[in-house]
């Protein structure tokens, strides 16, 4: 960044919310307003509707979304995923991380400002309630310095109560995603003693959220969030960020009515700094504290309107847009990320499409050798476990694929797997002695439902050591 913009880089030695002695500098951001803020409010409304509404949505009596880590059961968009599908999750995570990297390289921290739950809850819910109870930034500063008189006690107690209640609602919603809305309802309506564990975790999570939104606030984004910390390596000079146009803005100076402005367009009103929830001055250039909330864009546009200068002194732009006055470029780095992303996405789609409704695992019963059987046959005993990943009961049939032989379930005629459940048991595989030529013979078994092959599994058949 040229010298015209930044004369003193000392601000990069520490974050804006910590002073030289390591003490927290409390941020009192001014209430934001403007077109982008209105857009964010609309987006937030849709976001919250989905977030709070999703646990209530069911298809055929089953939730469309459930992340039950405790029971290791996951339902995404109505599809059940079991720990056996972990590799799909792992790949999904890799795709997600590459997507985040690509997205950040191209669009900077748009996610932080518009879609991160931390920003949405902090800036669009808790902060709004705070403004409502304690007033705008100047009143909040006065209140913070005021002695604990009746007004301060009333306002603080009201804020804490409201924050606690909102944290409680958020904690309940997260719990609904984990245990399901029906379980949550049961927990709430049943006697306390029956669900003490759940209740304790609810109180713990409520306390954590309360602490995060009352005290931690922007520190989550600037100090704790790993994504925020990675900005330095993800962003480049072509990334679109919330940027101050220092070419147009500098040399900054106060505005005087009816002046014939010969200096830069920044009138040094400090409005962009006053609204910033992370306490930074965007005119210093890109900083890891910037969550791209766009409050400074709105504030500066408002100032520009007031003094009759064009909007966009602070805007979404890349460093190259501003420094070289050139349009946005789709760079080689972005193309490479897109290619990797497309490949991974392709593999993920293929894995999801080829995922079977029923999974069967087959293991030879430990400690058992082969058994001699009448009719010049021999058998092996196996343990099977079948998993139904759907909400319908399934009847499956196991048939030999690469061998001539018989499969017989122990004590069962049919292999019935209940919906969203598992069934386990034992079975024999019979082979003609003449077909057992090695100590271990690899067998392939088809899993069929209504005559349709769902999947093929492999196992081994143990024969005599000498092959006789
Ligand atoms: S610099 Fe602007 S976009 Fe960045 S956090 Fe502050 S107000 Fe939001
Ligand atoms: S709001 Fe705009 S004009 Fe005012 S100080 Fe910030 S950049 Fe300069």
XYZ file of C-alpha atoms and ligand atoms in Angstrom:
484
model
C 0.000 0.000 0.000
C 1.475 3.380 -0.952
C 2.748 5.923 1.520
C -0.100 8.258 0.719
C -2.392 5.932 2.615
C -0.448 4.642 5.544
C 2.188 6.733 7.181
C 2.435 4.849 10.395
C 2.056 1.067 10.426
C 2.252 0.864 14.221
C -1.458 -0.014 14.360
C -0.552 -3.416 12.910
C 1.519 -4.263 16.005
C -1.576 -4.873 18.098
C -5.290 -5.346 17.597
C -7.484 -2.272 17.870
C -9.292 -3.481 20.974
C -6.222 -3.931 23.170
C -4.173 -1.024 24.511
C -0.404 -0.846 24.999
C -0.716 -2.451 28.429
C -2.742 -5.377 27.113
C -6.004 -4.021 28.531
C -9.244 -4.418 26.588
C -10.501 -1.299 24.836
C -14.272 -1.603 24.880
C -15.884 -0.816 21.508
C -19.052 1.282 21.467
C -20.009 1.209 17.772
C -22.509 3.741 16.595
C -25.858 2.402 15.354
C -25.396 1.593 11.651
C -27.894 2.625 9.011
C -27.977 2.638 5.231
C -28.815 0.580 2.173
C -26.394 -2.247 2.870
C -27.531 -2.463 6.488
C -31.142 -2.751 5.296
C -30.106 -5.517 2.919
C -28.319 -7.300 5.747
C -31.464 -7.049 7.855
C -33.472 -8.731 5.089
C -30.848 -11.429 4.749
C -30.786 -11.874 8.536
C -34.578 -12.263 8.658
C -34.402 -15.116 6.118
C -31.381 -16.620 7.902
C -33.053 -16.612 11.310
C -36.268 -18.009 9.884
C -34.307 -20.965 8.536
C -32.148 -21.351 11.661
C -35.037 -21.341 14.139
C -37.518 -23.063 11.799
C -35.464 -25.977 10.501
C -35.693 -28.165 13.647
C -39.513 -28.031 13.364
C -39.634 -29.236 9.754
C -40.359 -32.930 9.336
C -40.914 -35.214 6.382
C -43.051 -38.294 7.124
C -42.639 -37.612 10.822
C -38.835 -37.472 10.660
C -36.652 -34.379 10.990
C -35.007 -33.081 7.818
C -32.005 -31.961 9.831
C -30.449 -33.701 12.820
C -26.843 -33.766 13.988
C -26.996 -36.187 16.880
C -23.336 -36.491 17.812
C -24.183 -38.391 21.002
C -26.013 -41.190 19.141
C -23.779 -40.792 16.081
C -26.793 -40.252 13.872
C -27.002 -37.554 11.237
C -29.884 -36.534 8.998
C -29.155 -33.999 6.295
C -31.978 -32.884 4.028
C -33.994 -35.962 5.047
C -31.174 -38.451 4.296
C -29.811 -40.552 7.166
C -26.043 -40.727 7.523
C -24.387 -43.192 9.872
C -20.783 -43.316 11.129
C -20.191 -45.726 8.210
C -20.715 -42.753 5.902
C -17.966 -40.870 7.668
C -15.790 -40.739 4.544
C -18.533 -38.739 2.806
C -18.527 -36.320 5.724
C -14.741 -36.112 5.646
C -14.776 -35.324 1.937
C -17.640 -32.897 2.498
C -15.462 -31.104 5.053
C -12.532 -30.953 2.602
C -14.837 -29.535 -0.096
C -16.167 -27.042 2.420
C -12.663 -25.888 3.411
C -11.572 -25.545 -0.232
C -14.793 -23.708 -0.943
C -14.123 -21.319 1.954
C -10.562 -20.767 0.681
C -11.748 -20.132 -2.882
C -14.570 -17.948 -1.725
C -12.219 -15.916 0.468
C -9.614 -15.519 -2.270
C -12.318 -14.107 -4.529
C -14.763 -12.366 -2.206
C -12.774 -11.775 0.974
C -14.678 -12.063 4.239
C -18.158 -11.724 2.803
C -19.180 -14.786 4.831
C -18.113 -13.097 8.109
C -20.184 -9.991 7.503
C -23.282 -11.549 6.034
C -23.676 -15.172 7.074
C -21.533 -16.017 10.096
C -23.806 -16.880 13.052
C -21.486 -14.934 15.364
C -21.961 -11.708 13.365
C -25.658 -12.305 12.786
C -26.414 -12.930 16.449
C -24.043 -10.245 17.752
C -24.729 -7.403 15.348
C -28.294 -8.081 14.271
C -29.854 -9.378 17.488
C -27.891 -8.738 20.677
C -26.505 -5.348 19.584
C -29.971 -4.197 18.530
C -31.390 -5.125 21.934
C -28.475 -3.295 23.549
C -29.234 -0.128 21.529
C -32.854 -0.483 22.499
C -32.102 -0.738 26.232
C -28.996 1.425 26.633
C -29.254 3.797 23.672
C -26.740 4.614 20.936
C -22.947 4.703 21.405
C -22.730 8.074 23.287
C -25.391 7.006 25.832
C -23.675 3.638 26.261
C -20.363 5.359 26.998
C -22.006 7.602 29.581
C -23.737 4.613 31.164
C -20.494 2.647 31.304
C -18.786 5.453 33.227
C -21.783 6.222 35.462
C -21.876 5.024 39.087
C -24.186 2.145 39.918
C -27.282 4.277 40.381
C -30.892 3.157 39.909
C -30.846 3.871 36.148
C -27.672 1.910 35.526
C -28.810 -1.034 37.638
C -32.188 -1.127 35.870
C -30.665 -0.928 32.382
C -27.940 -3.437 33.072
C -30.319 -5.913 34.712
C -32.728 -5.544 31.784
C -29.892 -6.134 29.309
C -28.517 -9.132 31.171
C -31.991 -10.658 31.450
C -32.699 -10.106 27.749
C -29.275 -11.473 26.781
C -29.764 -14.501 29.011
C -33.182 -15.252 27.533
C -31.903 -14.904 23.971
C -28.929 -17.115 24.798
C -31.337 -19.657 26.276
C -33.418 -19.677 23.071
C -30.278 -20.102 20.938
C -28.999 -22.918 23.196
C -32.394 -24.665 22.933
C -32.340 -24.362 19.146
C -28.857 -25.846 18.935
C -30.022 -28.647 21.225
C -33.008 -29.243 18.930
C -30.536 -29.759 16.072
C -28.716 -32.333 18.207
C -31.464 -34.342 19.888
C -34.447 -33.392 17.713
C -37.418 -31.185 18.549
C -39.505 -34.085 19.971
C -36.804 -35.074 22.449
C -36.361 -31.434 23.385
C -40.089 -31.090 23.993
C -39.986 -34.208 26.169
C -37.052 -32.783 28.116
C -38.939 -29.568 28.750
C -42.216 -31.230 29.756
C -40.944 -34.197 31.754
C -39.959 -33.896 35.456
C -36.616 -32.127 35.891
C -34.911 -35.028 37.655
C -35.439 -37.240 34.589
C -33.419 -34.998 32.295
C -30.887 -33.487 34.632
C -27.982 -34.051 32.219
C -29.746 -32.286 29.342
C -30.766 -29.457 31.618
C -27.200 -28.991 32.853
C -25.865 -28.878 29.290
C -28.566 -26.336 28.403
C -27.518 -24.102 31.273
C -23.836 -24.502 30.342
C -24.440 -23.590 26.678
C -26.726 -20.705 27.627
C -23.976 -19.368 29.893
C -21.391 -19.699 27.122
C -23.582 -17.814 24.614
C -24.391 -15.191 27.256
C -20.693 -14.700 27.970
C -19.836 -14.551 24.235
C -22.408 -11.876 23.400
C -22.141 -9.875 26.576
C -18.376 -9.828 26.963
C -16.351 -11.594 24.277
C -18.097 -9.961 21.283
C -15.649 -8.883 18.541
C -12.832 -10.784 20.296
C -14.315 -13.998 18.855
C -13.698 -12.665 15.321
C -10.379 -10.970 15.944
C -8.652 -13.348 18.361
C -10.393 -16.724 18.525
C -11.919 -17.580 15.138
C -9.370 -19.557 13.052
C -10.976 -18.371 9.820
C -10.372 -14.775 10.849
C -6.747 -15.564 11.674
C -6.243 -17.110 8.221
C -7.146 -13.959 6.308
C -3.510 -12.929 5.957
C -2.738 -15.978 3.835
C -6.039 -16.256 1.990
C -6.462 -12.699 0.739
C -4.456 -11.291 -2.112
C -4.510 -8.029 -4.018
C -7.303 -9.249 -6.277
C -9.648 -10.298 -3.458
C -12.771 -8.215 -3.150
C -12.829 -6.624 0.287
C -14.373 -3.665 2.047
C -11.765 -1.124 0.974
C -11.086 2.562 1.349
C -10.219 4.263 -1.951
C -7.087 6.035 -0.723
C -6.275 7.287 -4.243
C -9.486 9.260 -4.207
C -9.650 9.904 -0.479
C -6.163 11.209 0.293
C -4.985 13.690 1.253
C -7.829 13.773 3.731
C -8.965 17.003 5.349
C -11.967 18.649 6.953
C -14.805 19.841 4.757
C -15.735 23.501 4.653
C -19.026 24.645 3.243
C -18.872 25.948 -0.339
C -15.170 25.111 -0.565
C -13.560 24.307 -3.893
C -12.044 21.013 -2.726
C -8.446 20.646 -3.878
C -7.496 17.787 -1.542
C -8.842 14.208 -1.293
C -12.502 13.335 -0.816
C -12.128 11.976 2.727
C -13.413 14.741 4.954
C -11.972 13.054 8.037
C -15.378 12.878 9.734
C -14.464 9.598 11.423
C -17.945 8.179 10.822
C -16.448 5.005 9.333
C -14.480 4.455 12.540
C -17.401 5.276 14.832
C -19.670 2.589 13.342
C -17.029 -0.138 13.182
C -17.943 -3.022 15.535
C -14.313 -4.150 15.701
C -12.969 -0.685 16.449
C -10.688 -0.241 13.435
C -10.048 2.540 10.967
C -10.539 1.037 7.511
C -8.552 3.922 6.027
C -5.422 2.220 7.334
C -5.970 -0.559 4.786
C -7.021 -4.210 5.099
C -6.792 -5.472 8.661
C -7.544 -8.894 10.061
C -10.079 -7.335 12.432
C -12.322 -6.271 9.535
C -15.303 -8.621 9.340
C -16.634 -6.978 6.159
C -19.826 -5.928 7.911
C -20.173 -2.957 5.488
C -21.212 -0.543 8.263
C -18.388 1.807 7.234
C -19.560 1.751 3.595
C -23.012 2.920 4.657
C -21.575 5.536 7.024
C -19.212 6.958 4.415
C -21.878 6.984 1.695
C -24.069 8.946 4.057
C -21.254 11.465 4.609
C -20.549 11.725 0.890
C -24.243 12.442 0.244
C -24.229 15.107 2.927
C -21.287 16.982 1.386
C -22.293 16.407 -2.235
C -19.443 14.081 -3.203
C -19.897 10.766 -5.063
C -20.593 7.646 -2.976
C -18.163 4.730 -2.896
C -15.136 6.206 -1.159
C -15.353 3.043 0.929
C -16.753 0.185 -1.129
C -16.386 -3.462 -2.124
C -13.194 -3.437 -4.242
C -9.857 -5.191 -4.553
C -6.526 -3.538 -3.822
C -5.730 -3.696 -7.548
C -9.093 -2.106 -8.415
C -8.101 0.868 -6.341
C -4.328 1.117 -6.844
C -4.281 0.427 -10.601
C -7.803 1.526 -11.391
C -8.387 -1.703 -13.291
C -11.422 -3.988 -13.358
C -11.663 -7.159 -11.318
C -9.562 -10.079 -12.635
C -10.230 -13.816 -12.509
C -6.632 -14.800 -11.697
C -4.740 -18.081 -12.231
C -4.905 -18.778 -8.475
C -8.679 -18.414 -8.547
C -8.910 -20.700 -11.600
C -6.792 -23.364 -9.860
C -8.973 -23.242 -6.735
C -12.108 -23.492 -8.895
C -10.718 -26.548 -10.674
C -9.841 -28.316 -7.409
C -13.221 -27.366 -6.025
C -15.063 -28.712 -9.097
C -13.138 -32.005 -8.900
C -13.820 -32.486 -5.198
C -17.441 -31.546 -5.660
C -17.709 -34.090 -8.470
C -16.308 -36.844 -6.225
C -18.678 -35.828 -3.440
C -21.706 -35.909 -5.733
C -20.615 -39.316 -7.045
C -20.218 -40.662 -3.499
C -23.633 -39.357 -2.509
C -25.278 -40.709 -5.654
C -23.686 -44.143 -5.264
C -24.432 -44.342 -1.544
C -26.650 -47.356 -0.849
C -29.772 -47.362 1.302
C -28.625 -50.507 3.086
C -25.144 -51.294 4.359
C -24.070 -54.827 5.290
C -20.888 -55.885 7.059
C -19.889 -59.526 7.171
C -17.158 -60.998 9.364
C -16.217 -64.633 9.813
C -17.068 -65.612 13.385
C -13.839 -65.445 15.327
C -12.401 -68.658 16.721
C -14.329 -70.787 14.209
C -12.659 -72.916 11.543
C -14.530 -74.592 8.677
C -17.178 -77.233 9.408
C -17.541 -80.529 7.517
C -21.113 -80.906 6.198
C -23.030 -83.814 4.660
C -23.205 -84.006 0.874
C -19.450 -83.431 0.421
C -19.803 -79.820 1.540
C -18.117 -77.591 4.074
C -19.332 -74.387 5.754
C -18.097 -71.266 7.503
C -19.999 -69.324 10.140
C -20.274 -65.522 9.808
C -21.576 -62.599 11.844
C -23.538 -60.078 9.834
C -24.764 -56.604 10.615
C -27.191 -54.821 8.303
C -27.908 -51.111 8.495
C -30.983 -49.427 7.053
C -30.273 -45.787 6.157
C -33.854 -44.958 5.212
C -37.149 -44.366 6.983
C -38.720 -47.509 5.414
C -38.407 -51.122 6.574
C -36.312 -53.180 4.156
C -36.231 -56.872 3.333
C -32.953 -57.830 1.782
C -31.583 -61.031 0.305
C -27.941 -62.153 0.180
C -26.898 -64.113 -2.924
C -23.584 -65.581 -4.085
C -21.890 -63.571 -6.828
C -18.587 -65.285 -7.694
C -19.170 -68.761 -6.275
C -21.606 -71.650 -6.371
C -22.865 -72.218 -2.872
C -25.639 -71.535 -0.390
C -26.185 -68.782 2.181
C -28.345 -69.692 5.175
C -29.335 -67.312 7.996
C -29.286 -68.780 11.499
C -32.775 -68.785 12.980
C -34.206 -66.379 10.364
C -35.975 -66.925 7.081
C -35.636 -63.372 5.829
C -33.273 -60.542 6.536
C -35.594 -57.763 7.709
C -33.902 -54.483 8.566
C -36.077 -51.983 10.430
C -36.270 -48.385 9.238
C -33.431 -46.191 10.480
C -32.059 -49.185 12.390
C -29.749 -52.150 12.380
C -30.101 -55.903 12.601
C -27.348 -58.364 13.475
C -27.136 -62.135 13.411
C -25.231 -65.158 12.168
C -25.266 -67.056 8.896
C -23.590 -70.018 7.217
C -22.062 -70.174 3.764
C -21.948 -73.683 2.292
C -19.528 -74.600 -0.494
C -18.795 -77.876 -2.293
C -15.490 -79.246 -1.065
C -14.241 -79.321 -4.632
C -14.596 -75.530 -4.855
C -12.403 -74.898 -1.811
C -8.920 -75.040 -3.265
C -7.061 -72.684 -0.951
C -6.883 -72.018 2.728
C -8.693 -68.753 2.089
C -11.163 -68.270 -0.761
C -12.431 -64.760 -1.496
C -16.207 -64.667 -1.848
C -18.380 -61.898 -3.227
C -21.947 -61.607 -2.037
C -24.673 -59.476 -3.562
C -27.161 -57.590 -1.374
C -30.537 -57.512 -3.169
C -33.828 -55.791 -2.502
C -36.832 -56.769 -4.651
C -34.453 -58.431 -7.087
C -32.361 -55.262 -7.455
C -28.682 -55.410 -6.571
C -27.972 -52.738 -3.941
C -24.337 -53.438 -3.234
C -21.715 -56.167 -3.272
C -19.685 -57.168 -0.232
C -16.596 -59.355 0.031
C -15.538 -61.878 2.627
C -13.282 -64.920 2.833
C -14.031 -68.605 3.247
C -11.664 -70.676 5.363
C -10.812 -74.144 4.121
C -8.522 -76.962 5.248
C -4.798 -76.111 5.370
C -3.822 -78.678 2.761
C -6.760 -77.882 0.466
C -8.200 -81.442 0.773
S -13.870 -1.762 8.788
Fe -15.922 -1.498 7.979
S -16.481 -3.496 7.178
Fe -14.689 -3.776 8.449
S -15.530 -4.368 10.429
Fe -15.230 -2.150 10.464
S -17.171 -1.293 9.813
Fe -17.204 -3.453 9.267
S -16.589 8.145 6.639
Fe -15.634 8.514 4.649
S -15.211 10.669 4.687
Fe -15.589 10.132 6.783
S -13.588 9.652 7.608
Fe -14.422 7.736 6.850
S -13.632 7.568 4.785
Fe -13.370 9.699 5.393
